[in-house]
C-alpha positions as a Markdown table, in Angstrom:
| # | Residue | x | y | z |
|---|---|---|---|---|
| 1 | Unk | 16.2 | 33.7 | -34.6 |
| 2 | Unk | 13.8 | 36.4 | -32.8 |
| 3 | Unk | 16.2 | 39.3 | -33.8 |
| 4 | Unk | 15.8 | 37.9 | -37.0 |
| 5 | Unk | 11.8 | 38.2 | -37.6 |
| 6 | Unk | 12.6 | 41.9 | -35.5 |
| 7 | Unk | 14.9 | 42.9 | -37.9 |
| 8 | Unk | 12.8 | 41.7 | -40.7 |
| 9 | Unk | 9.4 | 43.4 | -38.9 |
| 10 | Unk | 7.3 | 40.3 | -39.3 |
| 11 | Unk | 6.8 | 40.2 | -35.7 |
| 12 | Unk | 3.4 | 41.1 | -35.2 |
| 13 | Unk | 3.0 | 37.3 | -37.4 |
| 14 | Unk | 5.8 | 35.1 | -36.0 |
| 15 | Unk | 4.9 | 33.2 | -32.9 |
| 16 | Unk | 8.0 | 31.3 | -31.3 |
| 17 | Unk | 5.5 | 28.8 | -29.1 |
| 18 | Unk | 8.9 | 26.2 | -27.9 |
| 19 | Unk | 7.7 | 22.6 | -27.6 |
| 20 | Unk | 4.0 | 21.8 | -27.7 |
| 21 | Unk | 2.6 | 18.3 | -26.2 |
| 22 | Unk | -0.4 | 18.4 | -28.7 |
| 23 | Unk | 0.4 | 21.1 | -32.0 |
| 24 | Unk | -2.8 | 20.0 | -33.4 |
| 25 | Unk | -4.7 | 23.3 | -32.1 |
| 26 | Unk | -2.0 | 25.4 | -34.2 |
| 27 | Unk | -2.3 | 23.4 | -37.3 |
| 28 | Unk | -5.1 | 23.5 | -37.9 |
| 29 | Unk | -5.5 | 27.6 | -38.4 |
| 30 | Unk | -2.0 | 27.6 | -40.5 |
| 31 | Unk | -2.2 | 27.4 | -44.3 |
| 32 | Unk | 1.1 | 26.3 | -45.2 |
| 33 | Unk | 3.2 | 23.6 | -42.9 |
| 34 | Unk | 6.8 | 24.6 | -42.8 |
| 35 | Unk | 9.1 | 21.9 | -41.5 |
| 36 | Unk | 13.0 | 23.4 | -41.8 |
| 37 | Unk | 14.9 | 20.9 | -40.5 |
| 38 | Unk | 18.7 | 20.1 | -40.7 |
| 39 | Unk | 18.2 | 16.7 | -39.0 |
| 40 | Unk | 15.0 | 14.6 | -39.0 |
| 41 | Unk | 14.0 | 11.1 | -38.4 |
| 42 | Unk | 10.0 | 10.6 | -39.6 |
| 43 | Unk | 8.3 | 14.3 | -37.7 |
| 44 | Unk | 5.2 | 13.2 | -36.5 |
| 45 | Unk | 3.6 | 16.6 | -36.4 |
| 46 | Unk | 4.3 | 16.6 | -40.4 |
| 47 | Unk | 1.8 | 13.6 | -40.3 |
| 48 | Unk | -0.6 | 15.6 | -38.4 |
| 49 | Unk | -0.3 | 18.4 | -40.8 |
| 50 | Unk | -1.1 | 16.5 | -43.8 |
| 51 | Unk | -4.1 | 14.7 | -41.2 |
| 52 | Unk | -5.2 | 17.9 | -40.8 |
| 53 | Unk | -5.0 | 18.7 | -45.1 |
| 54 | Unk | -2.1 | 20.9 | -45.4 |
| 55 | Unk | 0.8 | 21.5 | -48.3 |
| 56 | Unk | 3.7 | 21.2 | -47.0 |
| 57 | Unk | 7.1 | 23.2 | -47.2 |
| 58 | Unk | 9.8 | 20.5 | -46.0 |
| 59 | Unk | 13.7 | 19.9 | -46.4 |
| 60 | Unk | 15.2 | 16.8 | -48.0 |
| 61 | Unk | 16.0 | 16.1 | -44.1 |
| 62 | Unk | 15.2 | 12.0 | -42.7 |
| 63 | Unk | 12.3 | 11.0 | -43.5 |
| 64 | Unk | 10.5 | 14.5 | -45.1 |
| 65 | Unk | 11.6 | 12.9 | -48.5 |
| 66 | Unk | 9.1 | 10.0 | -48.3 |
| 67 | Unk | 6.4 | 11.8 | -46.5 |
| 68 | Unk | 6.2 | 14.6 | -48.4 |
| 69 | Unk | 6.0 | 13.9 | -52.1 |
| 70 | Unk | 7.5 | 16.7 | -54.2 |
| 71 | Unk | 4.8 | 18.7 | -55.9 |
| 72 | Unk | 2.1 | 16.3 | -55.4 |
| 73 | Unk | 1.2 | 17.5 | -51.7 |
| 74 | Unk | 4.4 | 19.9 | -51.1 |
| 75 | Unk | 7.3 | 20.9 | -51.9 |
| 76 | Unk | 10.7 | 19.1 | -50.3 |
| 77 | Unk | 13.7 | 21.6 | -50.3 |
| 78 | Unk | 17.4 | 21.4 | -50.3 |
| 79 | Unk | 19.3 | 21.3 | -46.8 |
| 80 | Unk | 20.0 | 24.3 | -45.7 |
| 81 | Unk | 19.2 | 26.3 | -48.7 |
| 82 | Unk | 17.5 | 29.1 | -47.9 |
| 83 | Unk | 16.3 | 30.9 | -51.3 |
| 84 | Unk | 14.7 | 27.5 | -52.6 |
| 85 | Unk | 12.8 | 27.1 | -49.0 |
| 86 | Unk | 11.5 | 30.8 | -49.5 |
| 87 | Unk | 10.3 | 29.7 | -52.8 |
| 88 | Unk | 8.1 | 27.8 | -52.3 |
| 89 | Unk | 6.7 | 28.6 | -49.5 |
| 90 | Unk | 6.0 | 31.8 | -51.7 |
| 91 | Unk | 4.2 | 29.9 | -54.4 |
| 92 | Unk | 1.8 | 27.9 | -52.4 |
| 93 | Unk | 1.2 | 31.4 | -50.9 |
| 94 | Unk | 0.0 | 33.5 | -53.6 |
| 95 | Unk | -1.3 | 30.4 | -55.3 |
| 96 | Unk | -4.6 | 29.4 | -53.4 |
| 97 | Unk | -5.5 | 26.9 | -55.7 |
| 98 | Unk | -2.2 | 24.6 | -55.7 |
| 99 | Unk | -2.3 | 25.6 | -52.0 |
| 100 | Unk | -5.6 | 23.9 | -51.5 |
| 101 | Unk | -5.1 | 20.6 | -53.8 |
| 102 | Unk | -1.5 | 20.1 | -52.5 |
| 103 | Unk | -3.9 | 20.3 | -48.8 |
| 104 | Unk | -6.4 | 18.0 | -50.1 |
| 105 | Unk | -3.5 | 15.5 | -51.9 |
| 106 | Unk | -1.6 | 15.8 | -48.3 |
| 107 | Unk | -5.1 | 14.3 | -46.9 |
| 108 | Unk | -5.1 | 11.6 | -49.7 |
| 109 | Unk | -1.4 | 10.7 | -48.9 |
| 110 | Unk | -2.3 | 10.2 | -45.1 |
| 111 | Unk | -5.1 | 7.9 | -44.9 |
| 112 | Unk | -3.4 | 5.9 | -48.2 |
| 113 | Unk | 0.2 | 5.3 | -46.4 |
| 114 | Unk | 0.2 | 6.7 | -42.9 |
| 115 | Unk | -3.2 | 6.2 | -41.0 |
| 116 | Unk | -3.1 | 3.9 | -37.9 |
| 117 | Unk | -4.4 | 1.4 | -39.7 |
| 118 | Unk | -2.4 | 1.2 | -42.8 |
| 119 | Unk | 0.6 | 1.6 | -40.3 |
| 120 | Unk | -0.4 | -1.5 | -38.5 |
| 121 | Unk | -1.5 | -3.8 | -42.1 |
| 122 | Unk | 2.1 | -2.7 | -43.2 |
| 123 | Unk | 3.7 | -3.8 | -39.6 |
| 124 | Unk | 2.0 | -6.7 | -39.7 |
| 125 | Unk | 2.5 | -7.7 | -42.6 |
| 126 | Unk | 6.3 | -6.9 | -42.8 |
| 127 | Unk | 6.8 | -9.3 | -39.8 |
| 128 | Unk | 4.4 | -12.4 | -41.2 |
| 129 | Unk | 7.5 | -12.2 | -43.7 |
| 130 | Unk | 10.3 | -12.2 | -42.1 |
| 131 | Unk | 9.6 | -14.7 | -39.2 |
């Protein structure tokens, strides 16, 4: 990837951080959260981005399409379809109003479904119904 970044001459705009145990400091300063996984469970980093009001562009790997509601709080693109992923990035990059609305929607969706309180309640309900 580093050679591609250099070839595209965007190396001043890209940081390869490697593993970060607490990515919040990075997520808080970005405009759009990108998750281009080929394989994924449910990404905690994706949930963190939503909690910080970030619009998200993700591939349809794993649980991503259950977390991101397409065209509501982000875009879900096909796995390994670079043109769709790039087009989604571009749309959010040039459309401030849509980017802000999707960011707001991310936070609202996170609070409604994925907050700690809601997750605990959902697990308690599930276990009480399936004794």
